[in-house]
């Protein structure tokens, strides 16, 4: 069998996996943003009746995954793998959701890039012949992430203007070997790139080099130009990181034009006081499962490049003086 | 193309991937244990000249991966993916090692089951036609893990007799599509199983049900019996968990006989004061990369079932009163 690869980093699917269903659940703030009508469900508050934010995040992820399952006409037993991850230590939201789903579980960690990473790995398992269907689910929760990564949530610490707002949201996709729907046609797994940014209030700057590196390699591997895509969307660089990524790409001779945007820029508007935009792996998962999937389905977007961006640090590594390694994972989705 | 699956949970490789090289690096305590002669390198102390245990763990993982690469006669550019994980929050040991390796990086989290999970996913990517070679690397470090999961290391808190000793070790495998060496012939991805054990000093009890579930499903899927294996080895249940898993399997009508053992039981002896045995994802990674690989190569073992066992909790989930979800991932390695 020939290798399903092109160039250095890109895999190309022989039988592109099909996105059979998508579901997104978000918190109240996301439900007031510009994409509010594209989400499957908006929670009225951050706890949703649970005893802790962590339990609420697990429930949100379960709800998103169950929502995707409910849209297809086959039993859960036809799903061969669940691929999931989140931002919490030991990815407990995904692990506890996996306990409830009782499906063979592959835990992934790519920080905010986890959605694109899960879609890429899931697609390889499908196209490789190892599964009939896979369930992808990725979440973040503003309050669980803030208190783990930064300050006690109740403290109300003033945020830097370059800081992003961790999205409360869970997105899920049910991807199949057969069926009709948008297809995942290729994927580019990123390398870690670190430009020595160490400011944890400026994740966008830390992740921009990794995203730029993956976009360059992706286009080079497939011999494509930015114009070959209707949308190139990172998730989630925010406004600061998006500008920096565009600048880095320009220095490499690539003008990204107006079709280059970011899930963290799309999900909130200026009036919502989120500074540089949204972040957290829930952000790209709900923007993709919501808005982008809708626009692909109605024919507005024919070919999309989703580039998940991850800041692969921890509070411990930052306190020990390490810089923040960034990574970008890309998947191509076609109508 | 037909599905490469048998039964409910098991994938069977059409062209079984080949383990081209293995390398293991351990700390001083592991270097004094019964398997001391099987490790590639033993460090003299836990810090190895680094400024923190966390930096030392990253260096240990890099050293193990470089050691595997150095054994093959091709350049690093022929390695298409690095699959790695560890126990630390946000898998920083793997992420920082990935920064140095500069290979397309897939971050995985399966707690102590991460080695078997990485081998399984890596093998699917190879057999699926997405890579020529993949590099697998998994580590844990006693002092980084203890202070993150339990108590300040310097405090010297007395340990329960059911507690296991987190291994300081990093194991790496270079697995290829072509070449000669032991082959990975099938894999069974586990489901989360939770029998409501919530004692974080008894991980073996928390993980035993997940391991038993995966062994039962694996044997059932392939219509095999325990006698079809020269060794069935979990990693890492310790003495308490191994006994419980054997008991659970016996209740399901399966007598595991004397070929069922555990990496956590193998790595230390009674004189080393480790109570229930070793644990941490470095344990099964170095026992497999060291002792088990050697015994396969000299022909002592023809067919091995490695069942990684993971306790998918976090200190936060335990403090919030959650029980500990367990999982088992299995891979079959044949001479």
XYZ file of C-alpha atoms in Angstrom:
670
model
C 0.000 0.000 0.000
C 1.252 3.472 -0.856
C 1.725 5.973 1.897
C -1.189 8.386 2.318
C 1.149 11.333 2.723
C 2.185 14.419 0.807
C 5.215 16.534 1.612
C 6.717 16.451 5.078
C 3.816 16.682 7.489
C 0.504 16.159 5.713
C -1.637 13.036 5.463
C -4.226 12.779 2.694
C -7.214 10.495 3.150
C -7.950 7.895 0.476
C -11.592 7.705 1.577
C -12.191 11.000 3.356
C -14.142 10.499 6.595
C -17.589 12.098 6.798
C -18.835 14.388 9.551
C -22.240 12.799 10.174
C -23.317 14.979 13.075
C -22.156 17.921 15.165
C -23.384 19.336 18.437
C -22.316 22.281 20.568
C -23.216 23.371 24.090
C -22.040 26.713 25.503
C -22.259 28.869 28.605
C -24.307 32.058 29.009
C -21.598 34.515 27.922
C -20.943 32.601 24.694
C -24.713 32.475 24.215
C -24.799 36.271 24.159
C -22.034 36.582 21.560
C -22.276 37.008 17.802
C -22.447 33.246 17.162
C -25.307 32.636 19.624
C -27.692 31.330 16.978
C -25.258 28.714 15.725
C -24.926 26.725 18.959
C -27.115 23.697 19.624
C -27.709 24.659 23.238
C -26.947 27.566 25.568
C -26.769 26.981 29.328
C -28.337 29.648 31.536
C -25.528 29.575 34.083
C -22.030 28.209 34.557
C -22.935 25.553 37.131
C -26.069 24.189 35.453
C -27.266 22.747 38.748
C -24.082 20.786 39.458
C -22.094 21.003 42.679
C -18.875 22.166 41.050
C -17.716 23.768 37.808
C -15.638 20.658 37.113
C -18.684 18.395 37.296
C -20.581 20.898 35.121
C -17.835 20.742 32.477
C -18.019 16.941 32.366
C -21.806 17.148 32.007
C -21.478 19.709 29.225
C -19.115 17.434 27.325
C -21.426 14.451 27.787
C -24.365 16.531 26.603
C -22.496 17.609 23.467
C -21.470 14.039 22.654
C -24.924 12.635 23.322
C -26.364 15.397 21.131
C -24.195 14.276 18.238
C -25.098 10.619 18.783
C -28.824 11.430 18.874
C -28.659 12.864 15.358
C -27.595 9.644 13.701
C -29.853 6.677 13.212
C -27.584 3.978 14.591
C -26.883 2.675 18.082
C -23.875 3.753 20.140
C -22.372 0.278 19.657
C -21.449 1.258 16.116
C -19.075 3.897 17.456
C -15.680 2.243 17.759
C -13.657 4.960 19.487
C -14.231 8.068 21.526
C -11.414 10.617 21.143
C -11.575 13.425 23.657
C -9.634 15.920 25.680
C -9.903 19.132 27.658
C -7.725 21.627 29.535
C -7.976 20.241 33.041
C -5.172 18.391 34.780
C -5.255 14.713 33.731
C -8.038 15.629 31.268
C -10.638 14.710 33.881
C -13.577 16.202 31.966
C -12.926 13.814 29.093
C -12.107 10.870 31.366
C -15.258 11.234 33.440
C -17.357 11.746 30.301
C -15.752 8.562 28.935
C -16.871 6.719 32.046
C -20.447 7.623 31.240
C -20.168 6.924 27.487
C -18.554 3.491 28.057
C -16.871 3.569 24.634
C -13.249 2.580 23.899
C -11.501 5.806 24.876
C -8.412 7.521 23.492
C -7.424 10.526 25.615
C -5.642 13.322 23.774
C -3.988 16.494 24.950
C -3.141 19.407 22.708
C -4.340 22.344 24.835
C -6.524 24.575 22.615
C -5.541 22.493 19.566
C -7.255 19.389 20.938
C -10.298 19.634 18.624
C -8.216 19.691 15.442
C -5.897 17.005 16.863
C -8.848 14.734 17.718
C -10.364 15.249 14.268
C -7.010 14.434 12.637
C -6.316 11.285 14.676
C -9.943 10.139 14.442
C -9.867 10.553 10.669
C -6.672 8.500 10.433
C -8.277 5.694 12.448
C -11.320 5.755 10.135
C -9.444 5.980 6.854
C -6.939 3.405 8.131
C -9.754 0.879 8.443
C -9.832 0.632 12.235
C -13.289 2.070 12.893
C -16.739 2.457 11.400
C -17.472 5.620 13.355
C -15.626 7.710 15.910
C -16.941 10.236 18.399
C -14.885 13.365 19.000
C -15.567 15.599 22.001
C -13.623 18.564 23.352
C -14.490 21.002 26.129
C -13.303 23.869 28.264
C -15.025 25.800 31.046
C -14.125 29.352 31.974
C -14.227 28.862 35.714
C -12.461 25.507 35.918
C -9.664 26.695 33.641
C -9.168 30.125 35.214
C -8.740 28.788 38.709
C -6.433 26.025 37.539
C -4.211 28.136 35.297
C -4.361 31.609 36.775
C -6.050 32.993 39.903
C -8.913 31.978 42.201
C -11.965 32.835 40.119
C -13.681 34.723 42.956
C -10.676 37.031 43.309
C -11.632 38.956 40.168
C -8.020 39.747 39.245
C -7.704 42.412 36.557
C -6.797 40.854 33.238
C -4.126 42.037 30.791
C -5.332 43.434 27.449
C -3.505 40.613 25.639
C -5.280 37.973 27.740
C -7.995 35.811 26.242
C -11.228 34.638 27.856
C -11.474 30.878 28.283
C -14.672 29.765 26.591
C -17.243 27.656 28.407
C -18.236 25.230 25.716
C -18.191 21.653 24.504
C -18.272 20.624 20.874
C -18.693 17.147 19.490
C -18.552 15.517 16.077
C -19.609 12.066 15.020
C -17.357 11.120 12.124
C -17.997 8.072 9.983
C -16.374 5.978 7.303
C -19.572 6.062 5.236
C -22.479 8.440 4.877
C -23.169 11.935 3.632
C -21.918 15.228 4.960
C -18.800 17.395 4.925
C -15.595 15.387 4.541
C -12.223 15.626 6.238
C -9.816 15.348 3.329
C -6.371 15.909 4.825
C -4.577 16.766 8.045
C -1.259 18.295 9.037
C 0.104 17.351 12.466
C 2.194 20.188 13.862
C 5.621 20.413 15.421
C 6.304 22.314 18.618
C 7.631 25.804 17.878
C 8.814 28.052 20.682
C 9.852 31.690 20.155
C 10.617 32.060 23.885
C 7.406 33.867 24.796
C 6.904 33.360 28.533
C 4.023 35.745 29.325
C 1.090 33.546 30.321
C -1.189 36.512 29.717
C -0.236 36.493 26.072
C -1.000 33.011 24.792
C -1.682 34.336 21.326
C 1.937 35.404 20.956
C 3.137 32.025 22.250
C 0.968 30.070 19.790
C 1.301 32.233 16.651
C 4.665 30.753 15.522
C 3.352 27.179 15.749
C 0.251 28.086 13.744
C 2.293 29.914 11.104
C 4.676 26.948 10.828
C 1.818 24.489 10.298
C 0.030 26.698 7.733
C 3.270 27.109 5.774
C 4.003 23.392 5.855
C 0.420 22.471 5.003
C 0.270 24.737 1.941
C 3.723 23.664 0.850
C 2.969 19.941 1.309
C -0.200 20.152 -0.817
C 1.169 22.801 -3.197
C -1.730 25.095 -2.372
C -2.183 28.817 -1.817
C -4.363 30.594 0.765
C -6.812 31.373 -2.081
C -7.519 27.653 -2.385
C -9.521 27.926 0.841
C -12.773 29.770 1.522
C -11.741 30.096 5.150
C -8.518 29.560 7.077
C -9.402 29.683 10.718
C -7.095 29.259 13.696
C -8.378 28.222 17.078
C -7.641 30.071 19.229
C -5.061 32.770 18.751
C -7.245 35.723 19.657
C -6.726 39.170 18.142
C -3.103 39.571 19.240
C -2.002 36.137 18.069
C -3.915 36.344 14.805
C -2.129 39.565 13.903
C 1.232 38.057 14.814
C 0.583 34.873 12.813
C -0.426 36.926 9.762
C 2.748 38.998 10.159
C 4.960 35.902 10.443
C 3.339 34.408 7.344
C 3.802 37.673 5.460
C 7.510 37.591 6.295
C 7.571 34.129 4.718
C 6.036 35.629 1.593
C 2.454 34.571 2.250
C -0.336 37.140 2.157
C -3.239 35.504 3.960
C -5.781 38.063 2.772
C -9.160 38.504 4.458
C -10.106 34.848 4.679
C -7.763 34.270 7.633
C -9.522 34.598 10.950
C -9.669 32.964 14.360
C -12.325 31.182 16.425
C -11.341 33.279 19.460
C -11.983 36.458 17.468
C -15.306 35.180 16.111
C -16.968 33.974 19.308
C -17.180 37.260 21.270
C -17.697 40.867 20.222
C -16.002 43.997 21.505
C -18.802 44.825 23.942
C -18.236 41.611 25.890
C -15.039 42.798 27.591
C -12.963 39.757 26.703
C -9.877 41.721 25.670
C -7.984 39.687 23.034
C -10.856 37.234 22.418
C -11.832 33.703 23.333
C -9.581 30.725 24.058
C -9.698 27.251 25.539
C -10.200 24.076 23.548
C -13.955 24.513 23.875
C -13.686 27.623 21.709
C -12.606 26.082 18.412
C -14.719 22.997 19.140
C -18.000 24.949 19.414
C -17.175 27.471 16.680
C -16.405 24.596 14.331
C -19.313 22.366 15.422
C -21.646 25.397 15.291
C -20.982 28.274 12.905
C -18.474 26.674 10.526
C -20.397 23.415 10.110
C -23.561 25.421 9.350
C -21.805 27.527 6.723
C -20.337 24.420 5.090
C -23.749 22.750 5.030
C -25.527 25.690 3.366
C -22.804 25.866 0.737
C -21.259 29.162 1.832
C -17.941 27.456 2.545
C -16.611 24.773 0.229
C -13.161 24.191 1.661
C -12.015 25.156 5.166
C -8.636 24.868 6.883
C -9.053 24.628 10.651
C -5.761 25.154 12.482
C -5.997 24.300 16.164
C -3.417 26.172 18.217
C -2.072 24.895 21.500
C 0.043 26.432 24.258
C 1.688 23.361 25.761
C 2.779 24.792 29.097
C 1.572 24.264 32.650
C 1.486 26.612 35.640
C 4.428 24.607 37.029
C 6.555 25.006 33.897
C 5.818 28.742 33.823
C 6.632 29.209 37.505
C 9.915 27.396 36.850
C 10.758 30.028 34.237
C 10.124 28.012 31.089
C 8.790 29.649 27.958
C 5.549 28.444 26.355
C 5.872 25.850 23.570
C 3.263 26.389 20.860
C 1.815 23.962 18.348
C -0.668 24.019 15.453
C -2.631 21.042 14.098
C -4.566 21.482 10.851
C -7.482 19.656 9.232
C -9.132 20.341 5.878
C -12.912 20.048 5.715
C -14.687 20.073 2.351
C -18.375 20.330 1.475
C -11.386 -2.135 2.217
C -12.478 -4.481 4.977
C -12.399 -3.300 8.549
C -9.282 -4.360 10.436
C -11.313 -5.292 13.486
C -12.353 -8.416 15.355
C -15.090 -8.558 17.955
C -16.111 -5.410 19.785
C -12.913 -3.670 20.772
C -9.913 -5.185 19.029
C -8.063 -4.009 15.920
C -5.887 -6.464 14.020
C -3.051 -5.164 11.877
C -2.866 -6.231 8.235
C 0.855 -5.455 8.120
C 1.935 -5.619 11.754
C 4.252 -2.722 12.633
C 7.800 -3.611 13.670
C 9.580 -2.475 16.814
C 12.893 -1.394 15.310
C 14.511 -0.063 18.472
C 13.866 0.359 22.173
C 15.620 2.386 24.836
C 15.071 2.832 28.556
C 16.493 5.266 31.090
C 15.771 4.904 34.822
C 16.550 6.499 38.154
C 18.874 5.090 40.854
C 16.235 3.135 42.790
C 15.028 1.354 39.642
C 18.678 0.727 38.821
C 19.043 -1.233 42.063
C 16.006 -3.417 41.405
C 15.774 -6.915 39.929
C 15.593 -5.603 36.333
C 18.677 -3.383 36.640
C 20.600 -5.208 33.915
C 17.819 -4.785 31.355
C 17.771 -0.975 31.268
C 19.790 0.949 28.690
C 20.930 3.542 31.212
C 20.707 4.168 34.949
C 20.969 7.710 36.306
C 22.996 8.181 39.485
C 20.549 10.623 41.028
C 17.057 11.967 40.529
C 18.096 15.459 39.375
C 20.866 14.457 36.966
C 22.373 17.943 37.173
C 19.159 19.778 36.258
C 17.635 22.592 38.276
C 14.311 20.847 38.898
C 12.875 17.333 38.866
C 10.501 18.435 36.091
C 13.367 19.496 33.835
C 15.147 16.236 34.691
C 12.075 14.233 33.627
C 11.950 16.008 30.259
C 15.661 15.331 29.762
C 15.172 11.665 30.667
C 12.412 11.327 28.081
C 14.530 13.061 25.426
C 17.439 10.771 26.268
C 15.264 7.665 25.912
C 13.866 8.811 22.558
C 17.275 9.828 21.223
C 18.613 6.469 22.360
C 16.003 4.676 20.260
C 16.692 6.893 17.242
C 20.449 6.297 17.519
C 19.935 2.552 17.059
C 18.410 2.818 13.592
C 20.360 3.722 10.508
C 18.088 6.416 9.151
C 17.772 10.139 9.820
C 15.134 11.611 12.154
C 13.331 13.033 9.121
C 12.018 9.562 8.353
C 10.052 9.575 11.597
C 6.604 10.929 10.763
C 5.044 11.211 14.216
C 6.124 11.378 17.816
C 3.477 9.990 20.195
C 4.168 10.740 23.819
C 2.706 11.394 27.221
C 3.470 11.478 30.918
C 1.772 12.019 34.268
C 2.358 15.720 34.758
C -0.325 18.362 34.353
C -0.658 19.294 30.674
C 1.841 16.472 29.895
C 4.679 18.995 30.040
C 7.455 16.385 30.013
C 6.249 15.134 26.629
C 5.514 18.634 25.307
C 8.930 20.006 26.230
C 10.632 16.880 24.863
C 8.620 17.401 21.651
C 10.001 20.930 21.439
C 13.500 19.503 21.361
C 12.675 16.642 18.968
C 10.880 18.967 16.499
C 8.780 16.090 15.109
C 5.032 16.228 14.364
C 3.686 15.591 17.849
C 0.572 13.788 19.065
C 0.103 14.210 22.819
C -1.678 11.344 24.567
C -2.929 10.916 28.101
C -3.841 7.583 29.620
C -2.148 7.867 33.036
C -0.102 4.671 33.601
C -1.635 3.140 30.449
C 0.006 5.748 28.207
C 2.724 3.398 26.901
C 0.252 0.777 25.659
C -2.063 3.522 24.334
C 0.796 5.166 22.420
C 1.883 1.815 20.973
C -1.705 1.071 19.913
C -2.366 4.455 18.284
C 1.096 4.563 16.709
C 0.558 1.101 15.235
C -2.789 2.162 13.756
C -1.154 5.182 12.120
C 1.563 2.936 10.649
C -0.709 0.122 9.483
C -3.195 2.703 8.211
C -0.566 4.020 5.813
C -0.014 7.414 7.447
C 3.590 7.000 8.555
C 6.823 5.235 7.696
C 8.057 5.298 11.284
C 6.730 6.610 14.581
C 8.556 7.396 17.808
C 6.835 6.499 21.066
C 8.064 7.921 24.371
C 6.550 7.757 27.844
C 7.954 8.870 31.185
C 7.275 9.374 34.861
C 9.484 10.688 37.652
C 8.986 9.787 41.281
C 9.540 13.257 42.679
C 7.568 15.245 40.116
C 4.600 12.892 40.403
C 4.579 12.585 44.183
C 4.503 16.317 44.794
C 1.865 16.849 42.136
C -0.476 14.019 43.156
C 0.148 13.566 46.850
C 2.331 15.427 49.332
C 5.374 17.715 49.222
C 8.194 15.270 48.544
C 10.408 16.638 51.337
C 7.654 16.022 53.884
C 8.336 12.280 53.885
C 4.712 11.365 54.590
C 4.233 7.738 55.598
C 2.791 5.700 52.769
C -0.064 3.202 52.955
C 0.798 -0.462 52.386
C -1.473 -0.486 49.305
C 0.358 2.510 47.808
C 2.688 2.079 44.860
C 5.995 3.803 44.239
C 6.009 6.038 41.151
C 8.859 4.883 38.953
C 11.497 7.303 37.673
C 11.927 6.123 34.143
C 11.458 6.860 30.470
C 10.976 4.235 27.800
C 10.953 4.743 24.074
C 10.243 2.621 21.024
C 10.889 3.354 17.394
C 8.198 1.497 15.456
C 8.330 1.126 11.686
C 6.211 -0.022 8.799
C 9.093 -2.088 7.447
C 12.115 -3.799 8.937
C 12.890 -6.681 11.254
C 12.076 -7.064 14.908
C 9.163 -7.946 17.168
C 5.792 -7.039 15.672
C 2.700 -5.436 17.151
C -0.074 -7.633 15.807
C -3.254 -6.348 17.473
C -4.527 -3.861 20.018
C -7.562 -3.512 22.263
C -8.533 0.011 23.298
C -10.203 -0.047 26.692
C -13.366 1.457 28.095
C -13.469 3.318 31.380
C -14.610 1.036 34.207
C -15.244 2.425 37.680
C -16.086 0.233 40.685
C -16.315 3.323 42.917
C -12.878 2.964 44.514
C -11.925 6.413 45.817
C -8.790 5.684 47.874
C -5.917 7.431 46.085
C -3.526 5.252 48.058
C -4.961 2.181 46.392
C -4.641 2.769 42.664
C -4.313 -0.948 42.036
C -7.854 -1.528 43.253
C -9.129 1.359 41.124
C -7.472 0.052 37.951
C -8.032 -3.707 38.335
C -11.613 -3.700 36.947
C -10.556 -1.811 33.796
C -7.692 -4.226 33.202
C -9.924 -7.278 33.760
C -12.532 -5.849 31.361
C -9.961 -5.297 28.627
C -8.360 -8.751 29.057
C -11.788 -10.411 28.867
C -12.786 -8.414 25.792
C -9.432 -8.965 24.122
C -9.513 -12.739 24.567
C -13.153 -12.881 23.554
C -12.624 -10.695 20.469
C -9.761 -12.870 19.216
C -11.224 -16.146 20.510
C -8.084 -16.798 22.497
C -7.265 -18.210 25.915
C -4.636 -17.052 28.427
C -2.539 -20.077 27.390
C -2.154 -18.523 23.940
C 0.265 -16.030 25.496
C 3.700 -16.613 26.980
C 3.197 -13.567 29.163
C 0.213 -11.394 30.066
C 1.575 -8.372 31.833
C -0.345 -5.423 33.217
C 1.273 -2.072 33.795
C 0.969 -1.072 36.540
C -1.440 -2.648 38.979
C 1.071 -3.497 41.705
C 0.630 -6.504 43.992
C -2.782 -5.467 45.351
C -4.294 -4.675 41.966
C -2.801 -7.752 40.290
C -4.440 -9.999 42.872
C -7.754 -8.220 42.457
C -7.621 -8.400 38.653
C -6.860 -12.138 38.814
C -9.784 -12.591 41.198
C -12.172 -10.628 38.948
C -11.088 -12.671 35.946
C -11.536 -15.909 37.921
C -15.115 -14.874 38.739
C -15.635 -14.489 34.979
C -14.420 -18.062 34.533
C -10.872 -17.247 33.484
C -7.937 -18.805 35.285
C -4.956 -16.649 34.383
C -2.411 -19.147 35.673
C 1.167 -18.190 36.414
C 1.860 -16.227 33.258
C -0.101 -13.209 34.502
C 2.099 -10.636 36.163
C 2.573 -6.888 36.403
C 5.323 -4.414 35.520
C 4.906 -2.773 38.943
C 5.521 -6.123 40.633
C 8.526 -6.909 38.423
C 10.505 -3.669 38.729
C 11.218 -3.641 42.493
C 11.852 -6.374 45.029
C 10.598 -6.711 48.587
C 13.748 -5.227 50.109
C 13.192 -1.891 48.376
C 10.351 -0.775 50.652
C 7.952 0.139 47.854
C 4.919 -1.510 49.463
C 2.548 -2.630 46.649
C 5.112 -2.147 43.847
C 5.923 0.345 41.132
C 3.578 2.603 39.210
C 3.621 5.616 36.910
C 3.618 5.438 33.148
C 7.405 5.228 33.180
C 7.092 1.813 34.852
C 5.471 -0.169 32.045
C 7.427 1.823 29.476
C 10.856 0.837 30.866
C 9.868 -2.716 31.801
C 8.581 -3.250 28.271
C 11.425 -1.410 26.519
C 13.946 -3.208 28.741
C 13.190 -6.659 30.159
C 10.285 -7.729 27.950
C 11.878 -6.612 24.676
C 15.062 -8.510 25.631
C 13.146 -11.688 26.393
C 11.244 -11.442 23.106
C 14.474 -10.919 21.198
C 16.240 -13.945 22.691
C 13.221 -16.100 21.912
C 12.094 -16.687 25.496
C 8.765 -14.973 24.809
C 6.937 -15.541 21.542
C 3.682 -13.724 22.174
C 3.092 -11.105 24.872
C -0.048 -9.231 25.903
C 0.844 -5.880 27.485
C -2.143 -4.317 29.255
C -1.500 -0.728 30.286
C -3.633 0.308 33.236
C -4.631 3.882 33.911
C -6.236 5.649 36.868
C -7.898 8.608 35.156
C -8.437 10.866 38.161
C -6.810 14.092 39.292
C -6.166 15.498 42.769
C -9.041 17.918 42.093
C -11.521 15.190 41.197
C -10.527 13.196 44.268
C -10.822 16.216 46.584
C -14.287 16.788 45.132
C -15.250 13.283 46.231
C -15.187 11.520 42.872
C -14.152 7.905 42.594
C -11.247 6.883 40.351
C -12.132 5.790 36.795
C -9.858 2.985 35.582
C -8.946 1.910 32.082
C -6.866 -0.799 30.389
C -5.337 -0.635 26.916
C -3.816 -3.798 25.455
C -1.289 -4.508 22.698
C -0.043 -7.859 21.447
C 3.653 -8.148 20.624
C 4.953 -11.189 18.774
C 8.502 -12.362 18.078
